[in-house]
Coordinates of C-alpha atoms and ligand atoms in Angstrom, one line a residue:
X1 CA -30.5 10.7 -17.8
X2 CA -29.8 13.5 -20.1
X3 CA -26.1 14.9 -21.0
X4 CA -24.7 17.2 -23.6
X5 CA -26.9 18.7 -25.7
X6 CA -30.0 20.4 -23.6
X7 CA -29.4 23.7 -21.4
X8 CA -28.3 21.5 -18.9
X9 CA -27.8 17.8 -17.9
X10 CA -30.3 15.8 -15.7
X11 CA -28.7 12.8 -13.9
X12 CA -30.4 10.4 -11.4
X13 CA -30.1 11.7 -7.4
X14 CA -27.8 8.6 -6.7
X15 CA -28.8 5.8 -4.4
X16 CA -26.4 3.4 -2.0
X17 CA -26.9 -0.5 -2.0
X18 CA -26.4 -0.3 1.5
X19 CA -27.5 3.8 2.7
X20 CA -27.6 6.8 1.7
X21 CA -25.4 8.8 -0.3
X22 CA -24.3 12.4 -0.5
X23 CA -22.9 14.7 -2.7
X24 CA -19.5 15.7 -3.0
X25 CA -18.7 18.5 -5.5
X26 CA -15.1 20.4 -6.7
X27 CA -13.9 22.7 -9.4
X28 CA -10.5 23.3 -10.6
X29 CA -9.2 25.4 -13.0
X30 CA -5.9 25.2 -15.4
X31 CA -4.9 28.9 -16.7
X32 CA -1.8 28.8 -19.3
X33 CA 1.0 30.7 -18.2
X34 CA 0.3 29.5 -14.6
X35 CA -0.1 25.7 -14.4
X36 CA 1.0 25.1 -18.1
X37 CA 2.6 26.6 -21.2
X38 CA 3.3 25.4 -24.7
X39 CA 6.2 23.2 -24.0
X40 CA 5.2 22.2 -20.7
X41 CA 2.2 20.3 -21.8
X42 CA 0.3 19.2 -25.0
X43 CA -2.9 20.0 -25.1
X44 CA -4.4 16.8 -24.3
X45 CA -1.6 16.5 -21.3
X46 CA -3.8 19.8 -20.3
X47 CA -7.2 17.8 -20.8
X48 CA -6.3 14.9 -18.5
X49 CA -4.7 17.3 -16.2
X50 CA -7.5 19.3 -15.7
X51 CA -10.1 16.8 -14.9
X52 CA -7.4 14.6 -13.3
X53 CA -6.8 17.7 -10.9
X54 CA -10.7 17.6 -10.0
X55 CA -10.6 13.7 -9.6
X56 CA -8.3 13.8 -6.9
X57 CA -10.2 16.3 -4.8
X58 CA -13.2 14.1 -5.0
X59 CA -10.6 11.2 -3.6
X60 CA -9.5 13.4 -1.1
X61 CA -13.1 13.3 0.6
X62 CA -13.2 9.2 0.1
X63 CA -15.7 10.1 -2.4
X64 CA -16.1 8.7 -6.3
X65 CA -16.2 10.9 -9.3
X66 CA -18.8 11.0 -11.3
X67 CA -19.9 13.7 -13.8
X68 CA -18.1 16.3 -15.4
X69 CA -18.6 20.0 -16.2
X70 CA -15.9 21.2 -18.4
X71 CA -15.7 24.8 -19.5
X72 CA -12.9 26.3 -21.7
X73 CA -12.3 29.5 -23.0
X74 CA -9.9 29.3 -26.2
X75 CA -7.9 31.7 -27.7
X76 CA -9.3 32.8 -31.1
X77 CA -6.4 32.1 -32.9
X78 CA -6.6 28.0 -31.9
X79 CA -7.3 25.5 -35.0
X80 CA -9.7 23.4 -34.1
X81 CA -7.7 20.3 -34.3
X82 CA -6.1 21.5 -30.8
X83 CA -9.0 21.8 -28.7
X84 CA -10.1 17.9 -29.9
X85 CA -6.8 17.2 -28.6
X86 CA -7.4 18.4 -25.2
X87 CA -11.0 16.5 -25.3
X88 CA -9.1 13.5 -26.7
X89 CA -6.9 13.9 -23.2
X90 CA -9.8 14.5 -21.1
X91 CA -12.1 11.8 -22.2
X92 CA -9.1 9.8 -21.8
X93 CA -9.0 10.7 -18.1
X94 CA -13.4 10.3 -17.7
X95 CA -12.8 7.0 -19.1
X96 CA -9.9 6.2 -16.8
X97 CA -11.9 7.4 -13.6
X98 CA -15.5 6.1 -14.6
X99 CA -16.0 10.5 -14.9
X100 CA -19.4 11.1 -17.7
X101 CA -18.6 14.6 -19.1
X102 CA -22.1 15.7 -19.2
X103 CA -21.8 19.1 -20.1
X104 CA -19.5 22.6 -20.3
X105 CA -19.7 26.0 -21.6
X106 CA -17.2 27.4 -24.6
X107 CA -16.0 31.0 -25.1
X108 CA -13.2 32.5 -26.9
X109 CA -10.3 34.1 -24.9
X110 CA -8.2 37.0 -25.9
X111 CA -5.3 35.1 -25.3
X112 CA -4.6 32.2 -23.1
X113 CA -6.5 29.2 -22.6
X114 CA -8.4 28.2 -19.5
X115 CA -9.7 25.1 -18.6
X116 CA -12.3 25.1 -15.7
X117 CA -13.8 21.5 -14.7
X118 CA -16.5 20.8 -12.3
X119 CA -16.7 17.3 -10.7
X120 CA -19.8 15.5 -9.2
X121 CA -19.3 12.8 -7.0
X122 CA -20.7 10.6 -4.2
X123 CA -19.5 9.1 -1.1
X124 CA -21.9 7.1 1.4
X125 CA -23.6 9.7 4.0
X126 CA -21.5 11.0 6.8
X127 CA -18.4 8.9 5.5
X128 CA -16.9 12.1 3.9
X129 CA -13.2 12.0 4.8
X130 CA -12.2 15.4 6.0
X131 CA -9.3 17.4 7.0
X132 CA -10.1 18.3 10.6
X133 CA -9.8 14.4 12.3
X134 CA -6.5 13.8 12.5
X135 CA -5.5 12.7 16.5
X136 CA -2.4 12.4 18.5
X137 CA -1.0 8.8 18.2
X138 CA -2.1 8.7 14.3
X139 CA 0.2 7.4 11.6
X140 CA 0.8 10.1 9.1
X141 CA 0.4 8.7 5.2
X142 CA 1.3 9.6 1.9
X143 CA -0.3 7.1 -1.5
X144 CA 2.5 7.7 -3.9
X145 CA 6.1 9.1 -4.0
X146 CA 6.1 13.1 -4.1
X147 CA 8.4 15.3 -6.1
X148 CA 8.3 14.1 -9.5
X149 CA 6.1 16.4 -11.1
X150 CA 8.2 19.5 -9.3
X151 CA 10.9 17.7 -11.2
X152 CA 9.5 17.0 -14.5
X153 CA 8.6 21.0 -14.3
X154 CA 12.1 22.1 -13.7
X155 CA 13.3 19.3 -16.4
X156 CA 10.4 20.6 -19.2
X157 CA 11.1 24.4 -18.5
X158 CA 15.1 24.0 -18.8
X159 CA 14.7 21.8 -22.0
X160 CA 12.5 24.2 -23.8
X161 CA 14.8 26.8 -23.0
X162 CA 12.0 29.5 -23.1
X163 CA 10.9 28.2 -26.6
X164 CA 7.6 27.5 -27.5
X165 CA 7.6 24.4 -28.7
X166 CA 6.6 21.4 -26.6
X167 CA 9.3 19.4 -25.6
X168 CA 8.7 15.8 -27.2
X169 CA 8.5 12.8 -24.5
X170 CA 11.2 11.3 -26.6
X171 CA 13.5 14.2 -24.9
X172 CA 13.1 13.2 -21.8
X173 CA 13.3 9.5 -22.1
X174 CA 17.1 10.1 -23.7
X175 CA 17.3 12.5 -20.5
X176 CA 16.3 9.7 -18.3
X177 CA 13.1 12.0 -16.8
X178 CA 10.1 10.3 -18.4
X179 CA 9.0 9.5 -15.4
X180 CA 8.9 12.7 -14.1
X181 CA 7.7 14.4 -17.2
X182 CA 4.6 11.9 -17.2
X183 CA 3.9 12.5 -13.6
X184 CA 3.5 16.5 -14.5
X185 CA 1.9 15.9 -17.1
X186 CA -0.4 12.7 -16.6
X187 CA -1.3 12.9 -12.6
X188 CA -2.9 9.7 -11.5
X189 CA -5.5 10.5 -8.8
X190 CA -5.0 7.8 -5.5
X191 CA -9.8 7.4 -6.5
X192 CA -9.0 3.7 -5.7
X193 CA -6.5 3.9 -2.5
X194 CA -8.9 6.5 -1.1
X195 CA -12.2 4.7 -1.8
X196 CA -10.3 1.6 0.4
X197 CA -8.8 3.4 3.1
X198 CA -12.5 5.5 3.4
X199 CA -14.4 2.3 3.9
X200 CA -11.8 1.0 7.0
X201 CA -13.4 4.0 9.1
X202 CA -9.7 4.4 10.8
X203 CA -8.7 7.6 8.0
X204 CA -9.5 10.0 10.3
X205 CA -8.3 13.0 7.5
X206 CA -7.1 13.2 4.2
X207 CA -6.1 16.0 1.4
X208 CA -4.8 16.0 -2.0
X209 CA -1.3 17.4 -2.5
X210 CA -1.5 20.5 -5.2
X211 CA 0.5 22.4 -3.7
X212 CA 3.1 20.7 -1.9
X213 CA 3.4 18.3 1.1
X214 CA 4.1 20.8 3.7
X215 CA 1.5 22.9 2.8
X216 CA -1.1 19.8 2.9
X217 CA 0.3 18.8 6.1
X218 CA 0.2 22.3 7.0
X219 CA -4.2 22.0 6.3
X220 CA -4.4 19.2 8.2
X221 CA -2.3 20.3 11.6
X222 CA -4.3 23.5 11.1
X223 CA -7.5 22.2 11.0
X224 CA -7.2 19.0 13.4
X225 CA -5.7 21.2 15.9
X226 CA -2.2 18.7 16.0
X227 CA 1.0 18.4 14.7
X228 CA 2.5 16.5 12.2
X229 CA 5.7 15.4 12.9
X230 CA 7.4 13.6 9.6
X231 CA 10.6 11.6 8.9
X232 CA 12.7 12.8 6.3
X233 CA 14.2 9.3 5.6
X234 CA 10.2 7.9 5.2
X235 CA 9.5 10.3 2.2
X236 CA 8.9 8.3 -0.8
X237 CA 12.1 9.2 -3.2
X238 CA 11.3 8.4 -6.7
X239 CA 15.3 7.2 -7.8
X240 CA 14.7 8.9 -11.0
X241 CA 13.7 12.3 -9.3
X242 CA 16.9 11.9 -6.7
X243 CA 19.3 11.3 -9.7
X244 CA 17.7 14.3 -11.7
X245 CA 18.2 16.0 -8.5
X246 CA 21.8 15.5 -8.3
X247 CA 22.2 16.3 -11.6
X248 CA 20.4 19.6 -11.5
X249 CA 22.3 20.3 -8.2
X250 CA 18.5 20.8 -6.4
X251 CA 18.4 19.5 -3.0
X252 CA 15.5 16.5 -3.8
X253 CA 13.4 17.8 0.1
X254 CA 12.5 21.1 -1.7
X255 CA 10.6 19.2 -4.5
X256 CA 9.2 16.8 -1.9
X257 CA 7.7 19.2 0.5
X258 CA 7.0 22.7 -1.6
X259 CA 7.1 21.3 -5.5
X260 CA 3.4 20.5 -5.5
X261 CA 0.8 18.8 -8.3
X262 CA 1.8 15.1 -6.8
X263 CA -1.9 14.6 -6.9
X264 CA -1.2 11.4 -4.2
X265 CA -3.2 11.6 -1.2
X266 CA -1.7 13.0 2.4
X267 CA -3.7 10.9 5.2
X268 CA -3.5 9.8 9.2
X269 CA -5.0 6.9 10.4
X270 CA -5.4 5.0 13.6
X271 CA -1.8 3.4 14.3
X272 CA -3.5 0.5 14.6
X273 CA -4.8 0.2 11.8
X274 CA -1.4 1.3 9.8
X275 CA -0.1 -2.2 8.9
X276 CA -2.6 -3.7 7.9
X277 CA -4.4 -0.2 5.6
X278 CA -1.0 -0.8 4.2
X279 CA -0.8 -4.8 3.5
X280 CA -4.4 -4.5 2.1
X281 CA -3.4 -1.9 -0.7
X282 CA -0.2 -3.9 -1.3
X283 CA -2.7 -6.4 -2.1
X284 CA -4.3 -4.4 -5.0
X285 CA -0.9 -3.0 -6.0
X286 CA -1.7 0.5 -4.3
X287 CA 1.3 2.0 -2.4
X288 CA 1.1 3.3 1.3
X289 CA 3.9 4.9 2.6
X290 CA 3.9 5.8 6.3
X291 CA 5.9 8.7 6.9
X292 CA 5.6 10.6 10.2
X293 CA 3.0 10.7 13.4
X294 CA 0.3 13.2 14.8
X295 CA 1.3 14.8 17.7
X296 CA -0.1 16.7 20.5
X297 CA 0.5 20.7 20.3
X298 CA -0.1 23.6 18.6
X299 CA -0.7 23.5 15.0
X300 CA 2.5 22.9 13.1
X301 CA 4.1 20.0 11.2
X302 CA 8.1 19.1 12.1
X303 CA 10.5 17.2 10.4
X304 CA 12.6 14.8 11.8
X305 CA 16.1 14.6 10.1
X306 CA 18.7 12.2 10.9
X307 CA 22.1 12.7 11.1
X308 CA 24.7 12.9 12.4
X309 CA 25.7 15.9 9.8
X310 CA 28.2 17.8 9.6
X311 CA 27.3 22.1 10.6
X312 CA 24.7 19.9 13.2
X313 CA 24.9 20.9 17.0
X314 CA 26.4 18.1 19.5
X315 CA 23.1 17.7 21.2
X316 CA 21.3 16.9 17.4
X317 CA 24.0 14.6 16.9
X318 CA 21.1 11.5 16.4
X319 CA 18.6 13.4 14.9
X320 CA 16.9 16.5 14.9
X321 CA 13.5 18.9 14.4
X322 CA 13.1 21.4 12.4
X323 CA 9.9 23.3 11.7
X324 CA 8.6 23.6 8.5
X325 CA 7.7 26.5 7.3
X326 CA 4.0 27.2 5.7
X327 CA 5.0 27.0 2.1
X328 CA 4.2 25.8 -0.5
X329 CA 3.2 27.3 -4.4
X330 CA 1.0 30.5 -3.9
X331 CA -0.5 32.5 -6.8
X332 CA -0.2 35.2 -5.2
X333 CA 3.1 35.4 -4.3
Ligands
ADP401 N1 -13.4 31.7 -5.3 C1 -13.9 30.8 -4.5 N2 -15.2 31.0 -4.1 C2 -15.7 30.1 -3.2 N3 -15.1 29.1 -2.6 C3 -13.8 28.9 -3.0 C4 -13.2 29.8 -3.9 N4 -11.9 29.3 -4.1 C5 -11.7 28.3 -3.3 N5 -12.9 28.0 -2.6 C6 -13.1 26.9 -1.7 O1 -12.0 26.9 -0.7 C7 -11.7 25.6 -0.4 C8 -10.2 25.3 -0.7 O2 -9.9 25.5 -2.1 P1 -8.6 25.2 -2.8 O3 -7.5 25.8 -2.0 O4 -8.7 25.5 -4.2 O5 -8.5 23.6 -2.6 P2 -7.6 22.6 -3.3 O6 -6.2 23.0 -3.2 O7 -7.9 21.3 -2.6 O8 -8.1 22.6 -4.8 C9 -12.6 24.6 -1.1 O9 -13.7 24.4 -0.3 C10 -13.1 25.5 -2.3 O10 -14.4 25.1 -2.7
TPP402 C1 4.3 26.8 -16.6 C2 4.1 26.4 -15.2 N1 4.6 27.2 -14.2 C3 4.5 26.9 -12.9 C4 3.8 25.7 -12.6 C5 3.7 25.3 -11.1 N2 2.4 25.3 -10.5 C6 1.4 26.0 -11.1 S1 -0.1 25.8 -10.2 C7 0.7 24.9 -9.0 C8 0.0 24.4 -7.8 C9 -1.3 23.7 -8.1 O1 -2.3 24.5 -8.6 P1 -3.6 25.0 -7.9 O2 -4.4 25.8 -8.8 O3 -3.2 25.7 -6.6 O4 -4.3 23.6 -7.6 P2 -5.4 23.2 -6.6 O5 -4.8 23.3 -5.2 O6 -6.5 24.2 -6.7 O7 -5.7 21.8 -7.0 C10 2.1 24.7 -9.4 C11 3.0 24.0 -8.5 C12 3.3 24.9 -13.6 N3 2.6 23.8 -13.4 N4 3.5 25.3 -14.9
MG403 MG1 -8.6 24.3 -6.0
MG404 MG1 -7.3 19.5 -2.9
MG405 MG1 -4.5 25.1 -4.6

């Protein structure tokens, strides 16, 4: 009813064509030095990212975005040119998702720039997808491949070789990463996979993956009280990201489970309900890939290997478990 441009925005308490609705609300914030720096992203790569970061939270819940809040503090030294940049990226993003940017608060910064975004959104009452339903017998999901943007990092900070200036896309497509770069950089939030899988009432928990797979899957054994046991030969590999990989002479699993900002969602789901959850995004182009099981026992998430390998025990000869560890990026470590 009211955005920008009042001490605050007014917007209609929403109402469902078929019940209720509640609200479902996130921040997220982007500090440079720690989730970008001049060549890792341009600034309207740090625009999109920023919202897009709060977007997938509200898809983590089943829920859809609606408003935006977006407050940045810029360094004093900033033409203004830049900061329309990062605007030009995030409106980009609020366009993408169906997000009104309603509002914000500006400051200067002494040095870096910071980029803090609040999201409104809605989901139909008491349909909220948490983290805590997850049951033994569930398939274990992922809604896009995982360890690109941990790649496109590694790629972007070797190429700018501590320089400042931001390396062009046109690097990386001769590099053969552009792939990866764009999923750092331009994170597509699973809002539609979520919104589909929500309304099948069979998701019994879902979570975003910031930080990295295991320590999603980590959340979710946590708070359901299971385990997750996944397959390492189900992970989505991106060929691009295993090639890189190779190249780099980086084992591909430690971008997959600890690289972090996929922004894909990590879910379980009734078994029963697996194939058919997965033929019915197929059908709108939206990937499912099932990668493991909930288990009974005490919180922990496994992963299954299969072999045989070399340095592997007679007994593992088939395949094997390992626990994996609860890792994944801190900022505090
Ligand atoms: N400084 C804070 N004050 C209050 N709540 C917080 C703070 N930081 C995080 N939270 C809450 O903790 C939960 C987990 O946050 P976070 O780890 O940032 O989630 P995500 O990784 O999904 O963005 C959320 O409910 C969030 O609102
Ligand atoms: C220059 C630079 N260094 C390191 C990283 C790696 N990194 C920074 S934050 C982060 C995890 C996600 O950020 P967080 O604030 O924890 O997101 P949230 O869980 O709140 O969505 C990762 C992998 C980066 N993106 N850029
Ligand atoms: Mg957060
Ligand atoms: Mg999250
Ligand atoms: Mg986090």
């Amino acid at each position: 009813m009211l955005g920008i441009g009042d001490d605050a925005a007014v917007v209609e308490a929403p109402r469902g064509e078929s019940g209720a609705l509640q609200w479902v609300l996130a921040v997220d914030t982007m500090v440079e030095t720690v989730h970008f720096n001049a060549a890792t992203m341009a600034e309207a790569d740090v625009g999109w990212k920023a919202l897009a970061a709060n977007v997938s939270d509200i898809a983590a819940m089943g829920g859809v975005p609606r408003h935006a809040l977006v407050s940045v503090s810029v360094p004093r030294a900033w033409e203004p040119a830049r900061i329309r940049r990062l605007y030009d990226g995030l409106y980009a993003c609020a366009e993408r998702y169906g997000v009104a940017v309603v509002g914000g608060d500006t400051t200067s910064s002494p040095a870096q720039l910071v980029v803090a975004v609040t999201v409104v959104g809605t989901v139909t009452a008491g349909k909220a997808v948490r983290r805590s339903g997850a049951m033994p017998g569930d398939a274990v999901f992922v809604t896009g491949p995982i360890g690109m943007a941990a790649a496109g990092l590694h790629f972007l900070l070797a190429a700018a070789g501590g320089g400042e200036q931001c390396v062009p896309l046109a690097a990386a497509e001769a590099a053969g990463t552009a792939a990866l770069v764009q999923a750092h950089r331009r994170p597509a939030p699973s809002v539609r996979a979520a919104r589909m899988l929500a309304a099948r009432g069979t998701v019994t928990s879902l979570n975003d993956v910031s930080d990295g797979l295991a320590s999603e899957a980590w959340e979710i054994a946590e708070s359901s009280g299971v385990k997750l046991a996944l397959r390492e030969s189900q992970l989505p590999l991106s060929g691009s990201m295993a090639a890189y990989a190779r190249r780099s002479g980086i084992a591909p699993l430690e971008w997959m489970l600890y690289g972090g900002e996929d922004y894909v969602l990590l879910g379980t789901i009734a078994a029963k309900d697996a194939a058919e959850a997965k033929a019915a995004l197929a059908a709108e182009g939206l990937p499912m890939y099932m990668i493991g099981t909930v288990e009974e026992g005490n919180a922990g998430v496994e992963l299954i290997q299969e072999g045989p390998h070399s340095g592997w025990s007679q007994a593992a000869a088939k395949e094997r478990r390992v626990s994996l560890a609860k890792r994944g990026y801190n900022h505090f470590e």
